[in-house]
């Protein structure tokens, strides 16, 4: 896609809180195959034992319930009125496993139980909608959502594709260049090809 086509595509993108869209659109974005369809953004919320013991319908039901009661509604992107992408963003304490992961434990300066620090943990962009600015639009909307919710700071844990070749599955963390373009600063590089980034609001 050339630059003109990308600019046109980006004007067709809308990002909406998931609480305002049909759940069937969420299912469309997560799909029926691959990591999103088997995780439902629950990995960072469960212990290893819970993760191994929980099947996919229960994971989906858990996300549906969290969306209704969580302080951090997730966001859905539409491209030309088609559900195209998703971003998960919440206060860091909502992600019990997050602060135990190597990248975050080694690289974040934030306290794990500080509710004023929010985390962007997951992007999903459907096949057929990639390289159209969906992730950038989702990130911008996530930052504005954090700001409106009274967040002090928002973190991300992206992959630096200039250092590390990443599959589309790996890129659920987001790409470092996308975060940097949105004004995030690199806090640390706790391991090869990974960064902790932060934006003070």
PDB file of C-alpha atoms in Angstrom:
ATOM      1  CA  UNK A   1       0.000   0.000   0.000  1.00  0.00           C
ATOM      2  CA  UNK A   2       1.455   3.375  -0.986  1.00  0.00           C
ATOM      3  CA  UNK A   3       1.481   6.478   1.253  1.00  0.00           C
ATOM      4  CA  UNK A   4      -1.637   7.990  -0.330  1.00  0.00           C
ATOM      5  CA  UNK A   5      -3.579   4.776   0.136  1.00  0.00           C
ATOM      6  CA  UNK A   6      -2.393   4.506   3.767  1.00  0.00           C
ATOM      7  CA  UNK A   7      -3.522   8.071   4.473  1.00  0.00           C
ATOM      8  CA  UNK A   8      -6.933   7.311   2.976  1.00  0.00           C
ATOM      9  CA  UNK A   9      -7.211   4.092   4.990  1.00  0.00           C
ATOM     10  CA  UNK A  10      -6.346   5.890   8.222  1.00  0.00           C
ATOM     11  CA  UNK A  11      -9.225   8.334   7.737  1.00  0.00           C
ATOM     12  CA  UNK A  12     -11.640   5.389   7.678  1.00  0.00           C
ATOM     13  CA  UNK A  13     -10.607   4.148  11.139  1.00  0.00           C
ATOM     14  CA  UNK A  14     -12.804   4.683  14.188  1.00  0.00           C
ATOM     15  CA  UNK A  15     -11.931   3.465  17.692  1.00  0.00           C
ATOM     16  CA  UNK A  16     -14.767   2.795  20.130  1.00  0.00           C
ATOM     17  CA  UNK A  17     -14.932   1.449  23.711  1.00  0.00           C
ATOM     18  CA  UNK A  18     -15.851  -2.201  23.621  1.00  0.00           C
ATOM     19  CA  UNK A  19     -18.773  -1.506  25.949  1.00  0.00           C
ATOM     20  CA  UNK A  20     -20.442   0.325  23.049  1.00  0.00           C
ATOM     21  CA  UNK A  21     -20.183  -2.373  20.401  1.00  0.00           C
ATOM     22  CA  UNK A  22     -21.887  -5.740  19.825  1.00  0.00           C
ATOM     23  CA  UNK A  23     -20.002  -8.641  21.376  1.00  0.00           C
ATOM     24  CA  UNK A  24     -20.163 -10.361  17.991  1.00  0.00           C
ATOM     25  CA  UNK A  25     -17.759  -7.689  16.695  1.00  0.00           C
ATOM     26  CA  UNK A  26     -15.302  -8.571  19.459  1.00  0.00           C
ATOM     27  CA  UNK A  27     -15.559 -12.213  18.426  1.00  0.00           C
ATOM     28  CA  UNK A  28     -14.882 -11.213  14.835  1.00  0.00           C
ATOM     29  CA  UNK A  29     -11.668  -9.439  15.823  1.00  0.00           C
ATOM     30  CA  UNK A  30     -10.420 -12.286  18.016  1.00  0.00           C
ATOM     31  CA  UNK A  31     -11.308 -14.847  15.382  1.00  0.00           C
ATOM     32  CA  UNK A  32     -11.404 -18.609  15.721  1.00  0.00           C
ATOM     33  CA  UNK A  33      -7.724 -19.499  15.189  1.00  0.00           C
ATOM     34  CA  UNK A  34      -4.390 -18.395  16.567  1.00  0.00           C
ATOM     35  CA  UNK A  35      -3.370 -16.818  19.857  1.00  0.00           C
ATOM     36  CA  UNK A  36      -6.137 -14.193  20.224  1.00  0.00           C
ATOM     37  CA  UNK A  37      -8.840 -16.845  19.867  1.00  0.00           C
ATOM     38  CA  UNK A  38      -7.277 -18.991  22.586  1.00  0.00           C
ATOM     39  CA  UNK A  39      -6.245 -16.234  25.010  1.00  0.00           C
ATOM     40  CA  UNK A  40      -8.994 -13.611  25.091  1.00  0.00           C
ATOM     41  CA  UNK A  41      -6.548 -11.251  26.853  1.00  0.00           C
ATOM     42  CA  UNK A  42      -6.536 -13.385  29.994  1.00  0.00           C
ATOM     43  CA  UNK A  43      -2.917 -14.538  30.048  1.00  0.00           C
ATOM     44  CA  UNK A  44      -1.660 -11.639  32.166  1.00  0.00           C
ATOM     45  CA  UNK A  45      -4.590 -12.010  34.563  1.00  0.00           C
ATOM     46  CA  UNK A  46      -4.173 -15.670  35.511  1.00  0.00           C
ATOM     47  CA  UNK A  47      -1.577 -17.752  37.305  1.00  0.00           C
ATOM     48  CA  UNK A  48       0.088 -20.599  35.415  1.00  0.00           C
ATOM     49  CA  UNK A  49      -2.149 -23.123  37.147  1.00  0.00           C
ATOM     50  CA  UNK A  50      -5.298 -21.166  36.340  1.00  0.00           C
ATOM     51  CA  UNK A  51      -4.192 -20.675  32.740  1.00  0.00           C
ATOM     52  CA  UNK A  52      -3.610 -24.401  32.213  1.00  0.00           C
ATOM     53  CA  UNK A  53      -6.918 -25.327  33.820  1.00  0.00           C
ATOM     54  CA  UNK A  54      -9.157 -22.861  31.965  1.00  0.00           C
ATOM     55  CA  UNK A  55     -10.693 -23.576  28.579  1.00  0.00           C
ATOM     56  CA  UNK A  56     -11.429 -21.050  25.837  1.00  0.00           C
ATOM     57  CA  UNK A  57     -15.171 -20.480  26.447  1.00  0.00           C
ATOM     58  CA  UNK A  58     -14.406 -19.638  30.081  1.00  0.00           C
ATOM     59  CA  UNK A  59     -11.684 -17.209  28.996  1.00  0.00           C
ATOM     60  CA  UNK A  60     -14.092 -15.449  26.661  1.00  0.00           C
ATOM     61  CA  UNK A  61     -16.759 -15.293  29.372  1.00  0.00           C
ATOM     62  CA  UNK A  62     -14.200 -13.845  31.791  1.00  0.00           C
ATOM     63  CA  UNK A  63     -13.293 -11.066  29.363  1.00  0.00           C
ATOM     64  CA  UNK A  64     -16.954 -10.296  28.719  1.00  0.00           C
ATOM     65  CA  UNK A  65     -17.521  -9.934  32.467  1.00  0.00           C
ATOM     66  CA  UNK A  66     -14.376  -7.838  32.960  1.00  0.00           C
ATOM     67  CA  UNK A  67     -15.423  -5.450  30.209  1.00  0.00           C
ATOM     68  CA  UNK A  68     -18.642  -4.734  32.075  1.00  0.00           C
ATOM     69  CA  UNK A  69     -17.011  -4.093  35.448  1.00  0.00           C
ATOM     70  CA  UNK A  70     -13.394  -3.099  34.828  1.00  0.00           C
ATOM     71  CA  UNK A  71     -12.230   0.513  35.182  1.00  0.00           C
ATOM     72  CA  UNK A  72     -10.426   0.146  31.878  1.00  0.00           C
ATOM     73  CA  UNK A  73     -12.765  -0.683  28.997  1.00  0.00           C
ATOM     74  CA  UNK A  74     -10.853  -2.050  26.072  1.00  0.00           C
ATOM     75  CA  UNK A  75     -11.122  -0.472  22.656  1.00  0.00           C
ATOM     76  CA  UNK A  76     -12.186  -1.781  19.249  1.00  0.00           C
ATOM     77  CA  UNK A  77     -11.067  -0.302  15.929  1.00  0.00           C
ATOM     78  CA  UNK A  78     -13.297  -0.239  12.878  1.00  0.00           C
ATOM     79  CA  UNK A  79     -11.999   0.242   9.352  1.00  0.00           C
ATOM     80  CA  UNK A  80     -14.686   1.226   6.872  1.00  0.00           C
ATOM     81  CA  UNK A  81     -17.228  -0.036   9.429  1.00  0.00           C
ATOM     82  CA  UNK A  82     -15.631  -3.491   9.686  1.00  0.00           C
ATOM     83  CA  UNK A  83     -14.330  -4.598  13.129  1.00  0.00           C
ATOM     84  CA  UNK A  84     -10.590  -4.647  12.555  1.00  0.00           C
ATOM     85  CA  UNK A  85      -8.579  -4.436  15.775  1.00  0.00           C
ATOM     86  CA  UNK A  86      -8.419  -4.419  19.551  1.00  0.00           C
ATOM     87  CA  UNK A  87      -6.221  -2.989  22.283  1.00  0.00           C
ATOM     88  CA  UNK A  88      -6.195  -4.010  25.951  1.00  0.00           C
ATOM     89  CA  UNK A  89      -5.413  -1.224  28.433  1.00  0.00           C
ATOM     90  CA  UNK A  90      -6.027  -1.209  32.176  1.00  0.00           C
ATOM     91  CA  UNK A  91      -4.453  -0.175  35.476  1.00  0.00           C
ATOM     92  CA  UNK A  92      -1.380  -2.326  36.078  1.00  0.00           C
ATOM     93  CA  UNK A  93      -2.788  -4.016  39.232  1.00  0.00           C
ATOM     94  CA  UNK A  94      -5.409  -5.685  37.000  1.00  0.00           C
ATOM     95  CA  UNK A  95      -2.638  -7.770  35.428  1.00  0.00           C
ATOM     96  CA  UNK A  96      -1.399 -10.028  38.195  1.00  0.00           C
ATOM     97  CA  UNK A  97       1.080 -11.907  36.041  1.00  0.00           C
ATOM     98  CA  UNK A  98       2.460  -8.811  34.329  1.00  0.00           C
ATOM     99  CA  UNK A  99       4.830  -7.649  37.043  1.00  0.00           C
ATOM    100  CA  UNK A 100       6.291 -11.166  37.266  1.00  0.00           C
ATOM    101  CA  UNK A 101       7.232 -11.284  33.590  1.00  0.00           C
ATOM    102  CA  UNK A 102      10.916 -10.842  32.898  1.00  0.00           C
ATOM    103  CA  UNK A 103      10.600  -7.757  30.700  1.00  0.00           C
ATOM    104  CA  UNK A 104       8.470  -5.851  33.209  1.00  0.00           C
ATOM    105  CA  UNK A 105      10.246  -7.025  36.356  1.00  0.00           C
ATOM    106  CA  UNK A 106      13.609  -6.022  34.954  1.00  0.00           C
ATOM    107  CA  UNK A 107      12.578  -2.949  33.015  1.00  0.00           C
ATOM    108  CA  UNK A 108       9.711  -1.044  34.640  1.00  0.00           C
ATOM    109  CA  UNK A 109      10.196   1.685  37.212  1.00  0.00           C
ATOM    110  CA  UNK A 110       6.548   1.563  38.308  1.00  0.00           C
ATOM    111  CA  UNK A 111       5.175  -0.149  41.404  1.00  0.00           C
ATOM    112  CA  UNK A 112       3.032  -3.130  40.402  1.00  0.00           C
ATOM    113  CA  UNK A 113       0.185  -2.192  42.751  1.00  0.00           C
ATOM    114  CA  UNK A 114      -0.037   1.489  41.733  1.00  0.00           C
ATOM    115  CA  UNK A 115      -3.474   2.026  40.141  1.00  0.00           C
ATOM    116  CA  UNK A 116      -2.363   5.322  38.596  1.00  0.00           C
ATOM    117  CA  UNK A 117       0.041   3.418  36.322  1.00  0.00           C
ATOM    118  CA  UNK A 118      -1.755   1.811  33.390  1.00  0.00           C
ATOM    119  CA  UNK A 119      -0.468  -0.809  30.955  1.00  0.00           C
ATOM    120  CA  UNK A 120      -1.112  -1.502  27.296  1.00  0.00           C
ATOM    121  CA  UNK A 121      -0.640  -5.247  27.067  1.00  0.00           C
ATOM    122  CA  UNK A 122      -2.173  -6.473  23.843  1.00  0.00           C
ATOM    123  CA  UNK A 123      -2.981  -5.493  20.275  1.00  0.00           C
ATOM    124  CA  UNK A 124      -4.966  -7.611  17.860  1.00  0.00           C
ATOM    125  CA  UNK A 125      -5.266  -6.598  14.213  1.00  0.00           C
ATOM    126  CA  UNK A 126      -7.190  -8.874  11.907  1.00  0.00           C
ATOM    127  CA  UNK A 127      -5.589 -10.389   8.843  1.00  0.00           C
ATOM    128  CA  UNK A 128      -6.534  -8.191   5.905  1.00  0.00           C
ATOM    129  CA  UNK A 129      -6.392  -4.998   7.972  1.00  0.00           C
ATOM    130  CA  UNK A 130      -2.686  -4.903   8.767  1.00  0.00           C
ATOM    131  CA  UNK A 131      -0.371  -2.113   7.592  1.00  0.00           C
ATOM    132  CA  UNK A 132      -3.317   0.272   7.483  1.00  0.00           C
ATOM    133  CA  UNK A 133      -2.647   2.275  10.642  1.00  0.00           C
ATOM    134  CA  UNK A 134      -4.950   0.243  12.892  1.00  0.00           C
ATOM    135  CA  UNK A 135      -2.390  -0.245  15.683  1.00  0.00           C
ATOM    136  CA  UNK A 136      -1.441   3.452  15.662  1.00  0.00           C
ATOM    137  CA  UNK A 137      -5.091   4.465  15.904  1.00  0.00           C
ATOM    138  CA  UNK A 138      -5.676   2.008  18.746  1.00  0.00           C
ATOM    139  CA  UNK A 139      -2.623   3.282  20.630  1.00  0.00           C
ATOM    140  CA  UNK A 140      -3.683   6.921  20.291  1.00  0.00           C
ATOM    141  CA  UNK A 141      -7.166   6.069  21.550  1.00  0.00           C
ATOM    142  CA  UNK A 142      -5.738   4.038  24.437  1.00  0.00           C
ATOM    143  CA  UNK A 143      -3.620   7.007  25.542  1.00  0.00           C
ATOM    144  CA  UNK A 144      -6.628   9.317  25.445  1.00  0.00           C
ATOM    145  CA  UNK A 145      -8.667   6.777  27.381  1.00  0.00           C
ATOM    146  CA  UNK A 146      -5.954   6.600  30.053  1.00  0.00           C
ATOM    147  CA  UNK A 147      -5.817  10.387  30.265  1.00  0.00           C
ATOM    148  CA  UNK A 148      -9.603  10.682  30.600  1.00  0.00           C
ATOM    149  CA  UNK A 149      -9.558   7.993  33.317  1.00  0.00           C
ATOM    150  CA  UNK A 150      -7.075   9.918  35.469  1.00  0.00           C
ATOM    151  CA  UNK A 151      -4.037   7.762  34.773  1.00  0.00           C
ATOM    152  CA  UNK A 152      -0.703   9.255  35.805  1.00  0.00           C
ATOM    153  CA  UNK A 153       1.402   7.240  33.392  1.00  0.00           C
ATOM    154  CA  UNK A 154       0.872   4.551  30.768  1.00  0.00           C
ATOM    155  CA  UNK A 155       3.407   1.858  29.888  1.00  0.00           C
ATOM    156  CA  UNK A 156       3.913  -0.479  26.958  1.00  0.00           C
ATOM    157  CA  UNK A 157       6.236  -3.429  26.378  1.00  0.00           C
ATOM    158  CA  UNK A 158       6.819  -3.468  22.629  1.00  0.00           C
ATOM    159  CA  UNK A 159       9.088  -5.390  20.299  1.00  0.00           C
ATOM    160  CA  UNK A 160      11.861  -3.560  18.476  1.00  0.00           C
ATOM    161  CA  UNK A 161      11.536  -5.041  15.012  1.00  0.00           C
ATOM    162  CA  UNK A 162      14.780  -3.335  13.995  1.00  0.00           C
ATOM    163  CA  UNK A 163      16.600  -5.654  16.418  1.00  0.00           C
ATOM    164  CA  UNK A 164      14.427  -8.737  16.411  1.00  0.00           C
ATOM    165  CA  UNK A 165      12.481 -10.456  13.691  1.00  0.00           C
ATOM    166  CA  UNK A 166       8.945 -10.912  14.971  1.00  0.00           C
ATOM    167  CA  UNK A 167       6.022 -12.945  13.753  1.00  0.00           C
ATOM    168  CA  UNK A 168       2.585 -11.380  13.602  1.00  0.00           C
ATOM    169  CA  UNK A 169       1.760 -13.379  16.745  1.00  0.00           C
ATOM    170  CA  UNK A 170       4.700 -11.827  18.633  1.00  0.00           C
ATOM    171  CA  UNK A 171       3.565  -8.354  17.666  1.00  0.00           C
ATOM    172  CA  UNK A 172       0.640  -8.484  20.059  1.00  0.00           C
ATOM    173  CA  UNK A 173       2.961  -6.442  22.295  1.00  0.00           C
ATOM    174  CA  UNK A 174       3.027  -3.704  19.644  1.00  0.00           C
ATOM    175  CA  UNK A 175       5.992  -2.365  17.734  1.00  0.00           C
ATOM    176  CA  UNK A 176       8.492  -0.022  19.348  1.00  0.00           C
ATOM    177  CA  UNK A 177       8.372   2.447  16.460  1.00  0.00           C
ATOM    178  CA  UNK A 178       4.593   2.794  16.886  1.00  0.00           C
ATOM    179  CA  UNK A 179       4.980   3.732  20.548  1.00  0.00           C
ATOM    180  CA  UNK A 180       7.885   6.121  19.918  1.00  0.00           C
ATOM    181  CA  UNK A 181       5.909   7.854  17.152  1.00  0.00           C
ATOM    182  CA  UNK A 182       3.093   8.362  19.677  1.00  0.00           C
ATOM    183  CA  UNK A 183       5.428  10.176  22.101  1.00  0.00           C
ATOM    184  CA  UNK A 184       6.408   7.326  24.408  1.00  0.00           C
ATOM    185  CA  UNK A 185       9.924   7.381  25.845  1.00  0.00           C
ATOM    186  CA  UNK A 186      12.107   4.290  26.131  1.00  0.00           C
ATOM    187  CA  UNK A 187      12.562   3.527  29.833  1.00  0.00           C
ATOM    188  CA  UNK A 188      14.749   0.456  29.421  1.00  0.00           C
ATOM    189  CA  UNK A 189      15.716  -2.408  27.166  1.00  0.00           C
ATOM    190  CA  UNK A 190      15.549  -5.376  29.549  1.00  0.00           C
ATOM    191  CA  UNK A 191      16.278  -7.947  26.869  1.00  0.00           C
ATOM    192  CA  UNK A 192      17.263  -8.098  23.230  1.00  0.00           C
ATOM    193  CA  UNK A 193      14.561  -6.797  20.947  1.00  0.00           C
ATOM    194  CA  UNK A 194      12.258  -5.707  23.765  1.00  0.00           C
ATOM    195  CA  UNK A 195      11.687  -2.356  25.448  1.00  0.00           C
ATOM    196  CA  UNK A 196       9.680  -0.837  28.257  1.00  0.00           C
ATOM    197  CA  UNK A 197       8.205   2.479  27.173  1.00  0.00           C
ATOM    198  CA  UNK A 198       6.348   5.093  29.153  1.00  0.00           C
ATOM    199  CA  UNK A 199       4.239   8.191  28.605  1.00  0.00           C
ATOM    200  CA  UNK A 200       3.491  10.570  31.473  1.00  0.00           C
ATOM    201  CA  UNK A 201       0.001  12.036  31.222  1.00  0.00           C
TER     202      UNK A 201
END
